[in-house]
Amino acid sequence: MSSAERTRASRERILSAACEVIADVGFEKIRMRMVAEHAGVSTALLHYHFENREKLFAEAMTHSFAHTSTELERDADTVPAAVILARILHSLLPTDPVLRQDWRLWQELWVRALRDETTQRLAVDLYDQLHDWVVQALRRGVDSGEFADCDVDATSTTLLALCDGFGIRLMLGDPRVTVASAQTAMWATAARELKIAPQFPQL
C-alpha cells in the first residue's frame, strides 16, 4: 500500500469512527481522544488530519452523506427513475441501524446549527446536495417520459420536508408512524405530482 493509500485509509477509518462516536454520545460530549481510540489511531494522527473537533464534525457529516449516495448509484443507469427516487426516499428515513446512526448525526447537526453560523452554513450546504440528488432523479424521470412534467425544485423541497417530518417521528418511536406508512404517504405525494402509480416501488 502506498503512502497516499495509507493516508486515505486512515482518514476513512477516522471519519467512520467519528460518525459512530458522535451518534453515540453527541457532539458536545466527544473529545478527539475518544475518536482516536475508537478508530485505533494515535491522537497525533487524528490531529494531523483534523485540526479540531468542529472540522472533524463537518467532515464526518459530509462523509456520512457521500457514503449513502454512493451506495444508491450502483445501478442507477439500468433501473427506472421511480426506483431511484424510491431508493432515495427510503435512504432518507431511519430504516436500518446504519441510517438511524446517520439520523442521529443529522439531529446533532440541527441542534448545533441553531447556535453556530458555521454549522448552519454546513447544514444548508448539505440540504442543497440532498435537493440536487432528488432533483436529478426527478429530471431523469421527466426527460424519459416516465414522470409528468413538474416543478422539480418545488417537488424536491416538499419530499425532503416530508422525509424530515416522518424521520423525526420514527426516531422518536411514535406509534402513529411506521416506515411503511411514511413511505406510503411520501409516495402518494410524489405520485400525484408525477402522475405515476401510487404504490411504493420494490427496491
Rosetta silent file (secondary structure, phi, psi, omega in degrees, C-alpha in Angstrom):
SEQUENCE: MSSAERTRASRERILSAACEVIADVGFEKIRMRMVAEHAGVSTALLHYHFENREKLFAEAMTHSFAHTSTELERDADTVPAAVILARILHSLLPTDPVLRQDWRLWQELWVRALRDETTQRLAVDLYDQLHDWVVQALRRGVDSGEFADCDVDATSTTLLALCDGFGIRLMLGDPRVTVASAQTAMWATAARELKIAPQFPQL
SCORE:     score description
SCORE:     0.000 S_00000001
   1 L     0.000  130.834 -179.453    0.000    0.000    0.000 S_00000001
   2 L   -73.395  167.346  178.779    1.404    3.395   -0.979 S_00000001
   3 H   -61.014  -40.545  179.577    1.744    6.297    1.437 S_00000001
   4 H   -64.365  -39.188  179.641   -1.181    8.078   -0.220 S_00000001
   5 H   -67.692  -39.201  177.506   -3.334    4.968    0.094 S_00000001
   6 H   -64.508  -39.152  178.748   -2.437    4.587    3.774 S_00000001
   7 H   -63.342  -44.763  178.568   -3.316    8.234    4.358 S_00000001
   8 H   -63.151  -41.772 -178.125   -6.711    7.794    2.683 S_00000001
   9 H   -64.912  -42.899  179.613   -7.385    4.605    4.620 S_00000001
  10 H   -66.831  -36.984  178.298   -6.570    6.184    7.993 S_00000001
  11 H   -64.600  -43.807  178.589   -8.714    9.206    7.147 S_00000001
  12 H   -63.083  -41.126  179.501  -11.659    6.976    6.215 S_00000001
  13 H   -63.270  -40.799  179.031  -11.236    4.972    9.423 S_00000001
  14 H   -65.196  -43.968 -178.394  -11.208    8.156   11.489 S_00000001
  15 H   -65.391  -40.687  177.763  -14.317    9.543    9.784 S_00000001
  16 H   -63.399  -41.628  178.227  -16.231    6.287   10.246 S_00000001
  17 H   -64.907  -40.713  179.682  -15.236    6.241   13.908 S_00000001
  18 H   -61.821  -42.341  178.379  -16.239    9.885   14.328 S_00000001
  19 H   -59.010  -43.493 -178.157  -19.691    9.172   12.895 S_00000001
  20 H   -67.351  -43.738 -177.555  -20.171    6.337   15.364 S_00000001
  21 H   -68.859  -44.332  179.607  -18.926    8.278   18.396 S_00000001
  22 H   -62.450  -43.120  179.375  -20.890   11.449   17.612 S_00000001
  23 H   -64.702  -31.332 -176.224  -24.062    9.437   17.025 S_00000001
  24 H   -78.864  -47.087 -172.568  -23.495    7.551   20.280 S_00000001
  25 H  -113.620  -11.235 -178.285  -22.654   10.330   22.752 S_00000001
  26 L    91.921  149.235 -175.138  -23.474   13.575   20.913 S_00000001
  27 H   -61.215  -41.330 -174.153  -21.167   16.241   19.570 S_00000001
  28 H   -64.663  -22.344 -176.795  -20.954   18.272   22.774 S_00000001
  29 H   -98.002  -10.880 -175.055  -19.582   15.312   24.727 S_00000001
  30 L   -76.154  152.719  172.072  -16.995   13.988   22.299 S_00000001
  31 L  -127.810  150.296 -177.932  -13.287   14.504   22.705 S_00000001
  32 H   -56.363  -37.338  179.538  -10.699   13.988   19.999 S_00000001
  33 H   -59.243  -38.240 -179.939   -9.100   11.284   22.163 S_00000001
  34 H   -62.618  -42.425 -179.663  -12.356    9.301   22.140 S_00000001
  35 H   -68.341  -41.929  179.327  -12.464    9.273   18.356 S_00000001
  36 H   -59.666  -44.696 -179.974   -8.769    8.351   18.089 S_00000001
  37 H   -64.276  -41.405 -179.602   -9.246    5.396   20.438 S_00000001
  38 H   -66.486  -33.684 -179.363  -12.349    4.226   18.577 S_00000001
  39 H   -84.160  -12.728 -178.512  -10.517    4.452   15.243 S_00000001
  40 L    74.122   33.403  178.867   -7.437    2.718   16.612 S_00000001
  41 L  -126.881  167.699  178.177   -5.104    5.596   15.763 S_00000001
  42 L   -77.423  155.833  175.507   -2.957    7.970   17.764 S_00000001
  43 H   -62.225  -33.858  178.645   -4.261   11.356   18.839 S_00000001
  44 H   -63.040  -42.160  178.932   -1.367   12.887   16.903 S_00000001
  45 H   -66.343  -39.338  177.577   -2.515   11.218   13.683 S_00000001
  46 H   -59.333  -45.679  179.941   -6.081   12.383   14.302 S_00000001
  47 H   -69.836  -23.572  174.689   -4.889   15.977   14.705 S_00000001
  48 H   -63.733  -40.401 -178.614   -2.793   15.598   11.557 S_00000001
  49 H   -84.649  -35.464 -173.862   -5.974   15.009    9.564 S_00000001
  50 L  -135.394  119.662 -173.929   -8.353   17.236   11.543 S_00000001
  51 L   -63.689  -39.213 -178.098   -7.302   20.372   13.362 S_00000001
  52 L  -152.744  175.467 -174.586  -10.189   20.363   15.846 S_00000001
  53 H   -71.325  -24.862  177.015  -13.463   18.634   16.579 S_00000001
  54 H   -64.282  -44.421  178.169  -15.506   21.221   14.652 S_00000001
  55 H   -68.487  -35.979  176.841  -13.672   20.352   11.444 S_00000001
  56 H   -63.323  -42.046  179.159  -13.946   16.662   12.263 S_00000001
  57 H   -62.109  -45.080  179.989  -17.710   17.030   12.737 S_00000001
  58 H   -61.607  -44.384  179.902  -18.115   18.820    9.392 S_00000001
  59 H   -67.625  -36.152  179.220  -16.093   16.157    7.574 S_00000001
  60 H   -64.442  -41.365  177.612  -17.985   13.357    9.335 S_00000001
  61 H   -62.254  -45.351  179.391  -21.323   14.759    8.166 S_00000001
  62 H   -63.905  -40.911  178.350  -20.071   15.031    4.585 S_00000001
  63 H   -60.735  -45.444 -179.500  -18.610   11.518    4.793 S_00000001
  64 H   -60.634  -45.672 -179.929  -21.906   10.093    6.017 S_00000001
  65 H   -64.586  -45.472 -176.690  -23.864   11.726    3.194 S_00000001
  66 H   -62.923  -38.047 -179.768  -21.367   10.724    0.498 S_00000001
  67 H   -63.555  -43.827  179.911  -21.394    7.079    1.607 S_00000001
  68 H   -63.631  -45.746 -177.643  -25.178    6.856    1.348 S_00000001
  69 H   -65.510  -37.590  179.581  -25.338    8.478   -2.094 S_00000001
  70 H   -63.513  -41.726 -179.716  -22.562    6.238   -3.466 S_00000001
  71 H   -60.396  -36.404 -175.189  -24.387    3.104   -2.379 S_00000001
  72 H   -81.570  -10.568 -177.744  -27.538    4.150   -4.239 S_00000001
  73 L   -92.816    7.733 -170.880  -25.732    4.903   -7.504 S_00000001
  74 L   -62.084  -35.391  179.346  -24.584    1.313   -8.075 S_00000001
  75 L  -137.382   36.611 -173.980  -27.028    0.584  -10.946 S_00000001
  76 L   -62.404  -22.083 -177.981  -28.672    3.961  -11.485 S_00000001
  77 L   -87.006   -4.005 -173.789  -28.366    3.674  -15.271 S_00000001
  78 L  -121.477    0.330  179.926  -30.293    0.409  -15.539 S_00000001
  79 L  -119.686  158.623 -179.239  -33.367    0.854  -13.323 S_00000001
  80 L   -62.238  154.539  178.639  -36.432    3.108  -13.722 S_00000001
  81 H   -60.596  -33.031  179.431  -36.355    6.632  -12.353 S_00000001
  82 H   -62.465  -37.071  179.159  -39.202    5.702   -9.986 S_00000001
  83 H   -69.119  -42.064  177.427  -36.993    3.068   -8.349 S_00000001
  84 H   -59.694  -46.414  179.419  -34.123    5.545   -7.996 S_00000001
  85 H   -62.467  -43.153  179.526  -36.461    8.089   -6.399 S_00000001
  86 H   -63.461  -39.492  177.845  -37.933    5.450   -4.081 S_00000001
  87 H   -62.949  -41.535  179.602  -34.448    4.347   -3.021 S_00000001
  88 H   -62.330  -48.693 -179.070  -33.518    7.930   -2.211 S_00000001
  89 H   -62.222  -40.147  177.676  -36.638    8.479   -0.116 S_00000001
  90 H   -61.187  -41.170 -177.195  -36.091    5.165    1.652 S_00000001
  91 H   -72.514  -15.907  179.611  -32.487    6.124    2.425 S_00000001
  92 L   -94.259   10.313  172.383  -33.610    9.437    3.921 S_00000001
  93 L  -116.403  154.439  178.747  -35.611    7.679    6.622 S_00000001
  94 L   -77.248   74.476 -171.358  -34.143    5.799    9.625 S_00000001
  95 L   -94.516   -8.541  176.881  -34.941    2.410    8.096 S_00000001
  96 L  -153.923  171.923 -176.790  -31.973    0.386    9.421 S_00000001
  97 H   -57.681  -37.602  179.645  -29.250    0.737   12.088 S_00000001
  98 H   -65.846  -43.897 -179.950  -26.821    2.489    9.737 S_00000001
  99 H   -71.902  -29.178  173.671  -29.419    5.030    8.654 S_00000001
 100 H   -65.727  -36.454  175.312  -30.502    5.547   12.260 S_00000001
 101 H   -63.558  -43.794  176.896  -26.900    6.463   13.010 S_00000001
 102 H   -58.648  -40.017 -179.968  -26.984    8.922   10.097 S_00000001
 103 H   -65.987  -36.745  176.526  -30.178   10.384   11.533 S_00000001
 104 H   -63.945  -36.559  175.836  -28.577   10.895   14.925 S_00000001
 105 H   -63.692  -43.629  178.825  -25.809   12.809   13.147 S_00000001
 106 H   -61.802  -40.520  179.982  -28.384   14.983   11.377 S_00000001
 107 H   -65.314  -37.241  173.917  -30.112   15.698   14.661 S_00000001
 108 H   -63.227  -39.366  179.563  -26.788   16.768   16.170 S_00000001
 109 H   -62.621  -46.052 -178.870  -26.283   18.994   13.122 S_00000001
 110 H   -59.948  -47.206 -177.602  -29.686   20.663   13.519 S_00000001
 111 H   -62.433  -46.065 -178.268  -29.158   21.422   17.198 S_00000001
 112 H   -67.381  -36.052 -178.241  -25.679   22.820   16.658 S_00000001
 113 H   -64.280  -24.468  178.726  -26.775   24.831   13.594 S_00000001
 114 L   -67.676  -21.341 -173.377  -29.255   26.759   15.753 S_00000001
 115 L  -121.382   -6.099 -173.809  -26.364   28.275   17.711 S_00000001
 116 L  -135.480  120.344 -175.354  -23.391   28.259   15.344 S_00000001
 117 H   -65.276  -36.954  179.670  -23.247   30.081   11.997 S_00000001
 118 H   -63.835  -43.717  177.995  -20.566   27.837   10.531 S_00000001
 119 H   -67.324  -34.188  176.625  -22.621   24.733   11.275 S_00000001
 120 H   -61.251  -43.225  178.567  -25.703   26.475    9.891 S_00000001
 121 H   -64.691  -38.332  176.876  -23.898   27.019    6.591 S_00000001
 122 H   -61.939  -44.202 -179.554  -22.837   23.371    6.581 S_00000001
 123 H   -61.690  -44.706  179.588  -26.435   22.257    7.149 S_00000001
 124 H   -63.686  -40.512  178.835  -27.733   24.430    4.315 S_00000001
 125 H   -63.413  -42.729  178.763  -24.979   23.150    2.013 S_00000001
 126 H   -66.380  -36.852  175.292  -25.821   19.532    2.803 S_00000001
 127 H   -65.075  -36.046  175.821  -29.505   20.229    2.170 S_00000001
 128 H   -60.110  -40.610  179.400  -28.526   21.734   -1.185 S_00000001
 129 H   -67.200  -41.514  175.819  -26.775   18.465   -2.013 S_00000001
 130 H   -61.564  -43.646  179.795  -29.812   16.432   -0.953 S_00000001
 131 H   -58.785  -47.622 -179.803  -32.021   18.727   -3.015 S_00000001
 132 H   -63.201  -36.113  178.790  -29.845   18.260   -6.108 S_00000001
 133 H   -60.837  -47.884  178.687  -29.842   14.499   -5.560 S_00000001
 134 H   -68.249  -41.343 -179.803  -33.640   14.334   -5.603 S_00000001
 135 H   -58.932  -41.680  179.959  -33.881   16.839   -8.478 S_00000001
 136 H   -60.972  -41.359  177.904  -31.604   14.679  -10.648 S_00000001
 137 H   -65.642  -40.639  178.841  -33.872   11.670  -10.129 S_00000001
 138 H   -65.146  -44.848 -179.383  -36.957   13.752  -10.927 S_00000001
 139 H   -64.517  -37.276  177.343  -35.410   15.231  -14.062 S_00000001
 140 H   -59.465  -44.578  179.556  -34.349   11.822  -15.255 S_00000001
 141 H   -67.559  -38.943  178.135  -37.952   10.615  -14.983 S_00000001
 142 H   -65.818  -45.860 -177.906  -39.362   13.730  -16.654 S_00000001
 143 H   -63.923  -33.289 -179.016  -36.840   13.590  -19.506 S_00000001
 144 H   -84.219  -10.301 -177.086  -37.550    9.910  -20.154 S_00000001
 145 L    87.606    1.122  178.970  -41.327   10.411  -20.071 S_00000001
 146 L   -71.800  -35.606  177.811  -41.688    8.212  -17.007 S_00000001
 147 L  -109.328  149.302  171.597  -42.802   11.207  -14.899 S_00000001
 148 L   -68.934  153.255  177.821  -45.166   14.002  -15.866 S_00000001
 149 L   -62.511  139.931 -177.413  -43.529   17.400  -16.254 S_00000001
 150 L  -155.504  171.700  172.663  -43.399   19.217  -12.931 S_00000001
 151 L   -80.446   97.129 -172.527  -41.608   21.873  -10.942 S_00000001
 152 H   -65.802  -33.033  179.360  -38.731   19.633   -9.869 S_00000001
 153 H   -66.260  -45.897 -179.842  -37.353   22.134   -7.359 S_00000001
 154 H   -66.507  -39.932  179.123  -40.673   22.526   -5.561 S_00000001
 155 H   -64.750  -42.546  177.524  -41.323   18.766   -5.627 S_00000001
 156 H   -61.304  -44.269  179.950  -37.878   18.036   -4.210 S_00000001
 157 H   -60.431  -42.823  179.394  -38.374   20.570   -1.413 S_00000001
 158 H   -64.171  -45.718 -178.175  -41.725   19.018   -0.479 S_00000001
 159 H   -65.011  -39.664  178.187  -40.375   15.455   -0.480 S_00000001
 160 H   -66.199  -37.686  177.525  -37.365   16.397    1.650 S_00000001
 161 H   -64.109  -39.284  176.981  -39.630   18.167    4.131 S_00000001
 162 H   -64.964  -40.989  177.299  -41.765   15.027    4.383 S_00000001
 163 H   -59.091  -45.028  179.459  -38.643   12.917    4.946 S_00000001
 164 H   -61.354  -47.725 -176.526  -37.590   15.195    7.802 S_00000001
 165 H   -63.999  -49.187  179.667  -41.008   15.178    9.416 S_00000001
 166 H   -68.299  -36.813 -179.243  -41.606   11.448    9.216 S_00000001
 167 H   -61.298  -42.008  178.014  -37.981   10.698   10.086 S_00000001
 168 H   -61.119  -44.500 -179.408  -38.223   12.613   13.357 S_00000001
 169 H   -63.333  -38.760  178.845  -41.392   10.744   14.316 S_00000001
 170 H   -67.096  -40.867  178.577  -39.718    7.403   13.527 S_00000001
 171 H   -63.762  -31.254  178.863  -36.645    8.315   15.574 S_00000001
 172 L   -79.863   -9.064 -177.640  -38.947    9.158   18.492 S_00000001
 173 L    72.881   27.606  179.986  -40.665    5.800   18.212 S_00000001
 174 L   -62.619  119.580 -176.905  -44.037    7.440   17.630 S_00000001
 175 L   -66.379  -14.857  179.765  -46.521    4.526   17.330 S_00000001
 176 L   -79.134  -11.194 -176.337  -48.621    6.504   14.840 S_00000001
 177 L  -126.645  129.018  172.949  -45.851    6.376   12.232 S_00000001
 178 L  -120.505  166.457  176.779  -44.155    3.333   10.710 S_00000001
 179 H   -58.189  -43.461 -178.456  -41.628    3.102    7.893 S_00000001
 180 H   -63.211  -44.505 -178.676  -44.331    1.649    5.673 S_00000001
 181 H   -68.766  -35.483  177.834  -46.868    4.382    6.439 S_00000001
 182 H   -65.501  -46.026  179.811  -44.238    7.086    5.970 S_00000001
 183 H   -64.440  -38.944  178.722  -43.162    5.707    2.608 S_00000001
 184 H   -62.462  -45.169 -179.367  -46.774    5.328    1.514 S_00000001
 185 H   -66.133  -43.011  179.280  -47.583    8.941    2.396 S_00000001
 186 H   -64.788  -42.094 -178.581  -44.456   10.325    0.741 S_00000001
 187 H   -69.070  -33.089  176.941  -45.011    8.288   -2.393 S_00000001
 188 H   -61.428  -39.757  177.104  -48.645    9.356   -2.608 S_00000001
 189 H   -64.467  -45.881  179.038  -47.431   12.972   -2.718 S_00000001
 190 H   -63.390  -41.677 -176.502  -44.868   12.134   -5.410 S_00000001
 191 H   -63.492  -40.376  179.025  -47.393   10.105   -7.386 S_00000001
 192 H   -62.781  -40.258 -177.590  -49.922   12.944   -7.533 S_00000001
 193 H   -75.761  -37.513 -172.833  -47.286   15.358   -8.817 S_00000001
 194 H   -96.367   -6.388 -179.811  -45.553   12.964  -11.206 S_00000001
 195 L    58.849   52.863  179.186  -48.692   11.140  -12.417 S_00000001
 196 L  -125.899  173.311 -178.527  -47.333    7.692  -11.589 S_00000001
 197 L   -60.533  140.285 -175.687  -48.645    4.617   -9.798 S_00000001
 198 L   -78.204   -6.746 -179.223  -49.316    5.298   -6.087 S_00000001
 199 L   -81.723  133.420  177.597  -47.704    2.058   -4.862 S_00000001
 200 L   -62.006  126.489 -175.390  -44.213    2.441   -3.403 S_00000001
 201 L   -64.135  155.391  171.203  -41.866    0.599   -5.842 S_00000001
 202 L   -69.723  132.831 -178.018  -39.965   -2.549   -4.990 S_00000001
 203 L   -89.327    0.000    0.000  -36.386   -1.592   -4.172 S_00000001
